[in-house]
PDB file of C-alpha atoms in Angstrom:
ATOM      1  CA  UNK A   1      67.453  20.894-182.170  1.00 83.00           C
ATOM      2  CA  UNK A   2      68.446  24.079-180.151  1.00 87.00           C
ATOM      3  CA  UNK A   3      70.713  21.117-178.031  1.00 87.00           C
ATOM      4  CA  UNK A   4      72.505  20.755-180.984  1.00 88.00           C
ATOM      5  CA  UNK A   5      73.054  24.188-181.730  1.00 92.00           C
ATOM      6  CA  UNK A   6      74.743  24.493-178.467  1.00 91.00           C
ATOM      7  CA  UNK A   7      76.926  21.658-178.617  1.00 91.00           C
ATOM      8  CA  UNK A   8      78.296  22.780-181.952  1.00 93.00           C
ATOM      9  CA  UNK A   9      78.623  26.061-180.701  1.00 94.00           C
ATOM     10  CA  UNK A  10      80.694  24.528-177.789  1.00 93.00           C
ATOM     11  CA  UNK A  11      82.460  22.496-179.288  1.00 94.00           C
ATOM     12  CA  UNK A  12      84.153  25.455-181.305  1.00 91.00           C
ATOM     13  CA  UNK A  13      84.265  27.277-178.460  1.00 91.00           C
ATOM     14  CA  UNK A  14      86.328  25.499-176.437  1.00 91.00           C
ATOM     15  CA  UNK A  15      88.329  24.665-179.413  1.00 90.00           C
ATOM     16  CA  UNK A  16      89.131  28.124-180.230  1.00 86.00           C
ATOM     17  CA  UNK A  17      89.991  28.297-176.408  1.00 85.00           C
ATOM     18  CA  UNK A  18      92.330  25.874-175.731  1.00 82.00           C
ATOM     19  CA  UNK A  19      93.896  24.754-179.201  1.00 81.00           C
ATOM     20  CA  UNK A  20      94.628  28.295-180.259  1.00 72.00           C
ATOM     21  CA  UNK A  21      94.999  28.009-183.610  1.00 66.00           C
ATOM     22  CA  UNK A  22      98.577  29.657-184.638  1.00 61.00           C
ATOM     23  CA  UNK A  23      98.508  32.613-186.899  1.00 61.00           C
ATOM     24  CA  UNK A  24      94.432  32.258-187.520  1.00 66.00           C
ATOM     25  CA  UNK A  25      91.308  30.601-186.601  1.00 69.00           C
ATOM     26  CA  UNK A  26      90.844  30.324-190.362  1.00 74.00           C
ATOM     27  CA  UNK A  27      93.036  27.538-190.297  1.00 72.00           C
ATOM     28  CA  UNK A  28      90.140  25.723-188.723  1.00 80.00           C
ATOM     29  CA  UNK A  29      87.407  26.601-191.220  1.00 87.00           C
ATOM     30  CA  UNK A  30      86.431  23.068-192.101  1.00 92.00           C
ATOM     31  CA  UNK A  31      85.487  22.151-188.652  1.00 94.00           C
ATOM     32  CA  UNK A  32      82.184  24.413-188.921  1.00 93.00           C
ATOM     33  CA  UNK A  33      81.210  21.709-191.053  1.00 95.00           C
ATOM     34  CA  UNK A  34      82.200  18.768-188.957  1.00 96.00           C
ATOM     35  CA  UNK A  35      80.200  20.371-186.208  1.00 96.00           C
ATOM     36  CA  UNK A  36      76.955  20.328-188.426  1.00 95.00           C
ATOM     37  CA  UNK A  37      77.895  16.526-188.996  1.00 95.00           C
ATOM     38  CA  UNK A  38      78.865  15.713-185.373  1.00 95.00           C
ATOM     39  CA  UNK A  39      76.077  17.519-183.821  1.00 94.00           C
ATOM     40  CA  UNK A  40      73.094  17.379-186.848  1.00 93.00           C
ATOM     41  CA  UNK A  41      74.019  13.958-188.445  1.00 93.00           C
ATOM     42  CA  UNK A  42      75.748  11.954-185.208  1.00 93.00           C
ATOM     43  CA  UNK A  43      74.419   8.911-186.745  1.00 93.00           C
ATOM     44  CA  UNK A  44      76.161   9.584-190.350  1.00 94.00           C
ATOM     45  CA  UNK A  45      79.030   7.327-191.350  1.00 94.00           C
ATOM     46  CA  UNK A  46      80.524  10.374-192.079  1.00 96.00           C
ATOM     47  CA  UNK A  47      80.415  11.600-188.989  1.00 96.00           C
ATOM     48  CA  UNK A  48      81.919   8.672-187.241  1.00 97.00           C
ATOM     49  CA  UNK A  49      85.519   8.625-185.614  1.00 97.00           C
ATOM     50  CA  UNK A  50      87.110   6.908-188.456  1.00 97.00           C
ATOM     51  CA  UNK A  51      85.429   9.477-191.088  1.00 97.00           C
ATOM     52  CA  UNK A  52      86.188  12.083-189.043  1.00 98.00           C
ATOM     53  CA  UNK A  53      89.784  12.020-187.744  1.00 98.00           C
ATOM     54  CA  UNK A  54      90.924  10.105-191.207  1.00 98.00           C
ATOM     55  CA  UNK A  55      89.210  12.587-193.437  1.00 98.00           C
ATOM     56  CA  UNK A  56      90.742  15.870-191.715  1.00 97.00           C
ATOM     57  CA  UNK A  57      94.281  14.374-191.297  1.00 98.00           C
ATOM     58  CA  UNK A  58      94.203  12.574-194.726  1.00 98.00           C
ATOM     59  CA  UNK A  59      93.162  16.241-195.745  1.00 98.00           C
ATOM     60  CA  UNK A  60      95.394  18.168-194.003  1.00 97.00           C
ATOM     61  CA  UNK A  61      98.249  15.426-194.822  1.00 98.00           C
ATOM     62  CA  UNK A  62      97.557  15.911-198.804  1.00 98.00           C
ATOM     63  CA  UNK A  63      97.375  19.440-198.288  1.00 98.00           C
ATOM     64  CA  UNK A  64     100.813  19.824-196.685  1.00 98.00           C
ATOM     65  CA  UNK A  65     102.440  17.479-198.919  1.00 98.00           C
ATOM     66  CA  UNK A  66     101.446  19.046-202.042  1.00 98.00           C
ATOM     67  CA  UNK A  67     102.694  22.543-200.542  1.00 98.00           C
ATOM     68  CA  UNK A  68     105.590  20.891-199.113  1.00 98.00           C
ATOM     69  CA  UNK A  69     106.568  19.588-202.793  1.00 98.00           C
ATOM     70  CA  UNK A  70     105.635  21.992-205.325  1.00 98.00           C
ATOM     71  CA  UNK A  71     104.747  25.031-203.341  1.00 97.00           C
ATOM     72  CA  UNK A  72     101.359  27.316-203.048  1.00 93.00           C
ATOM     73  CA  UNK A  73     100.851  27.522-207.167  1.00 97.00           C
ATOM     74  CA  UNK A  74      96.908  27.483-208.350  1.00 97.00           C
ATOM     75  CA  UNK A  75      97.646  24.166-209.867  1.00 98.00           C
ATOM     76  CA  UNK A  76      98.842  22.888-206.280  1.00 98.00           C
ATOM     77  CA  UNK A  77      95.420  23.756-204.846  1.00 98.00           C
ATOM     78  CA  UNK A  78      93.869  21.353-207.305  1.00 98.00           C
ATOM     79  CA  UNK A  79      96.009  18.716-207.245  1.00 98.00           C
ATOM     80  CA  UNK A  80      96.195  18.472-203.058  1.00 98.00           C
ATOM     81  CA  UNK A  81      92.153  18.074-203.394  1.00 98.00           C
ATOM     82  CA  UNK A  82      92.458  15.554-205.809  1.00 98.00           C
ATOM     83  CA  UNK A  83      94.361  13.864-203.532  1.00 98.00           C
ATOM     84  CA  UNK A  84      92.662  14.257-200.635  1.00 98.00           C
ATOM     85  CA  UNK A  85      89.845  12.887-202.635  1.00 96.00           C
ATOM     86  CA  UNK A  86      91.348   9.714-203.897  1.00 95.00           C
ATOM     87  CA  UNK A  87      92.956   9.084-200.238  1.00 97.00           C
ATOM     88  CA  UNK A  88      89.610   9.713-198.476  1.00 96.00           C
ATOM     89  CA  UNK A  89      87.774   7.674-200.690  1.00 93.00           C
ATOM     90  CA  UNK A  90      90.313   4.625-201.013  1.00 93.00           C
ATOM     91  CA  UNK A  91      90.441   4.655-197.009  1.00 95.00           C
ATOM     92  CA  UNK A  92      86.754   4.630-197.045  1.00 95.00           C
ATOM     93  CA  UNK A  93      87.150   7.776-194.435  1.00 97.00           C
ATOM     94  CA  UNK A  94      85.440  10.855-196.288  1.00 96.00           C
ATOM     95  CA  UNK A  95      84.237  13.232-194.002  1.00 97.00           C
ATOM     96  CA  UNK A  96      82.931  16.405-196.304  1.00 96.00           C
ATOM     97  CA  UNK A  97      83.874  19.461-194.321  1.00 96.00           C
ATOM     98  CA  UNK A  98      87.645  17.824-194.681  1.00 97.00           C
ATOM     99  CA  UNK A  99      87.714  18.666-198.396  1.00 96.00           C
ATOM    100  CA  UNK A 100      88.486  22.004-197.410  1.00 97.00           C
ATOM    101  CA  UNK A 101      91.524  21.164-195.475  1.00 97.00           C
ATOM    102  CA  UNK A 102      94.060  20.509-198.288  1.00 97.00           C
ATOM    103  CA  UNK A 103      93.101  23.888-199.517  1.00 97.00           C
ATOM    104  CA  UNK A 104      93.956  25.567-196.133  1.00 95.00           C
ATOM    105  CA  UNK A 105      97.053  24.004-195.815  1.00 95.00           C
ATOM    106  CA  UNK A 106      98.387  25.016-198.919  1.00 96.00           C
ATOM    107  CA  UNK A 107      97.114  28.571-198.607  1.00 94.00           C
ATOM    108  CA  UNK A 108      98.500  28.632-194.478  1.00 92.00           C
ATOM    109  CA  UNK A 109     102.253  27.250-196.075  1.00 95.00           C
ATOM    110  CA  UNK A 110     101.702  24.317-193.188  1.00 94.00           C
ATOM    111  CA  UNK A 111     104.087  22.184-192.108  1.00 95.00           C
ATOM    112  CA  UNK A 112     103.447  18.968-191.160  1.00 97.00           C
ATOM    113  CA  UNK A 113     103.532  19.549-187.202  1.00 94.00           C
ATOM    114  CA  UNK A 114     100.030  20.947-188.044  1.00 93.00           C
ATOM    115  CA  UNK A 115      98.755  17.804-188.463  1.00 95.00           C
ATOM    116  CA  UNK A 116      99.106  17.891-184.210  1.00 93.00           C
ATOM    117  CA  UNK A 117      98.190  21.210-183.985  1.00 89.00           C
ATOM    118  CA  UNK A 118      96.108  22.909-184.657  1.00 90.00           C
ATOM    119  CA  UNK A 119      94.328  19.600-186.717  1.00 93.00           C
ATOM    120  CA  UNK A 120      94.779  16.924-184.657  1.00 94.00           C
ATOM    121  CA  UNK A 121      94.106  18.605-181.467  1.00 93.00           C
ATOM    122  CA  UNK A 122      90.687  20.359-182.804  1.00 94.00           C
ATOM    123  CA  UNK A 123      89.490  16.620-184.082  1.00 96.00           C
ATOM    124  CA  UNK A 124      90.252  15.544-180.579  1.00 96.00           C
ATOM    125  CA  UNK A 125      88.253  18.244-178.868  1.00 95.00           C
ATOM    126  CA  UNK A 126      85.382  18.496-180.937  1.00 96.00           C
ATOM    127  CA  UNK A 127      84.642  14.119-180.816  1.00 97.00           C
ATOM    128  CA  UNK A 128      85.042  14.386-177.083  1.00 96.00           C
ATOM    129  CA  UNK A 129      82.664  17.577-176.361  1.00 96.00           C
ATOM    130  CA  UNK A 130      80.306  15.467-178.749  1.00 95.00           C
ATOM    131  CA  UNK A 131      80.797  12.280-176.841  1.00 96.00           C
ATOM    132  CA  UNK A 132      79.925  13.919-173.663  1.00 95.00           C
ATOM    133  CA  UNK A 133      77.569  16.543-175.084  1.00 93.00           C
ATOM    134  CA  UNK A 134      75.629  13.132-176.416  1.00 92.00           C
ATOM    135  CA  UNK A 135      75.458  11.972-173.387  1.00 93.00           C
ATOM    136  CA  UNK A 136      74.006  14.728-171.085  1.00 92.00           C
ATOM    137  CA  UNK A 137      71.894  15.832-173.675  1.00 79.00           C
ATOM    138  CA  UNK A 138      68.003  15.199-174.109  1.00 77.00           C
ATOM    139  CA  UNK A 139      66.985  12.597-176.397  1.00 76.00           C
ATOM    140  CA  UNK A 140      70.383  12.496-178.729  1.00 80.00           C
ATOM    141  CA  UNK A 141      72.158   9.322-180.228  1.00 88.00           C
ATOM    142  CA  UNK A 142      74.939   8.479-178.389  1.00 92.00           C
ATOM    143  CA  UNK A 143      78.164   9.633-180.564  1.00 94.00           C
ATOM    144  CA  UNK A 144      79.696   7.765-182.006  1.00 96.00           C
ATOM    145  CA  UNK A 145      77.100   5.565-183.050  1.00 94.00           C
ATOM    146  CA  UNK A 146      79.359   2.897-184.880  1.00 91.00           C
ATOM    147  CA  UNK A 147      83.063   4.192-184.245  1.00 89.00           C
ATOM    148  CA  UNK A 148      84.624   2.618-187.328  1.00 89.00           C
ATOM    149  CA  UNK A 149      81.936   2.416-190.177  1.00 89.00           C
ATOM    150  CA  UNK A 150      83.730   3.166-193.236  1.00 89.00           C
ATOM    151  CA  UNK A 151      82.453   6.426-195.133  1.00 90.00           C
ATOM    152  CA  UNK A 152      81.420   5.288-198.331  1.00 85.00           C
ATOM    153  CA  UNK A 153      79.975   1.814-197.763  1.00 80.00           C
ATOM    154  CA  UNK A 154      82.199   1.105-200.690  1.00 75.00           C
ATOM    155  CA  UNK A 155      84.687   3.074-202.781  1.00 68.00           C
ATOM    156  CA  UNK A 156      82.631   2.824-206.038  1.00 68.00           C
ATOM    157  CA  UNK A 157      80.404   5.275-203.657  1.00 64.00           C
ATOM    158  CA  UNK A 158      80.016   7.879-206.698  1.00 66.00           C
ATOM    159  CA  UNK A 159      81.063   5.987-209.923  1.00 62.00           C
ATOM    160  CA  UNK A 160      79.225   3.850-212.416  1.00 57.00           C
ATOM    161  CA  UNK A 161      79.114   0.506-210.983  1.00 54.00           C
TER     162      UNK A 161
END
């Protein structure tokens, strides 16, 4: 367990380090949560490469779109999660932590050259400190267990089937 705790805490570390968020490290708030996936739940489909890039750029793409349209109005808040959530479930790539993302886009006024940086960039870093992390470590599953195993098995995940 305490491995893990380091390798998240590395992971963000060496995020905040070399992708330097612009303006805050806020803007990376979500990935405290992908670290408890990467690093607690490696075997998750959640926390798989597809989940996890998909569901923070999805996120962050929704996010920026919905500012980019209609500005940083309460109503836009709502409306760039719904849409992260109907993306993220209709690509089968929902990664939890990413819900917050449209919300921090619309809040940061993003543009879409955030979807590099800082997103992009921190998704990077943190799956390859994990890969190697899961490999020097004691007794951890190799991440990523199953690279593209869609997160929800199925898109009826949490509706009356």
């Amino acid at each position: 367990m305490l491995w893990c705790v380091i390798g998240a805490a590395a992971s963000l570390l060496v995020i905040l380090y070399f992708v330097d968020p612009p303006d805050s490290p806020l803007l990376l708030a979500s990935l405290g949560g992908s670290a408890v996936f990467l690093f607690g739940l490696t075997r998750a489909a959640a926390a798989q490469p597809r989940a996890l890039f998909g569901g923070h750029l999805g996120g962050s793409f929704a996010g920026i779109a919905c500012y980019q349209a209609f500005g940083d109005a309460p109503w836009v808040y709502v409306l760039a999660v719904g849409v992260t959530l109907v993306l993220l479930l209709v690509t089968r790539t929902v990664h939890p932590p990413a819900g917050a993302d449209p919300v921090i886009m619309v809040h940061a006024h993003a543009a879409f050259g955030a979807l590099w940086q800082p997103v992009g960039a921190s998704v990077l870093v943190m799956a390859a400190v994990c890969f190697v992390w899961s490999r020097v470590g004691p007794a951890m599953a190799r991440y990523p267990v199953k690279t593209l195993d869609p997160s929800p098995p199925t898109v009826f995940w949490g509706a009356w089937e």
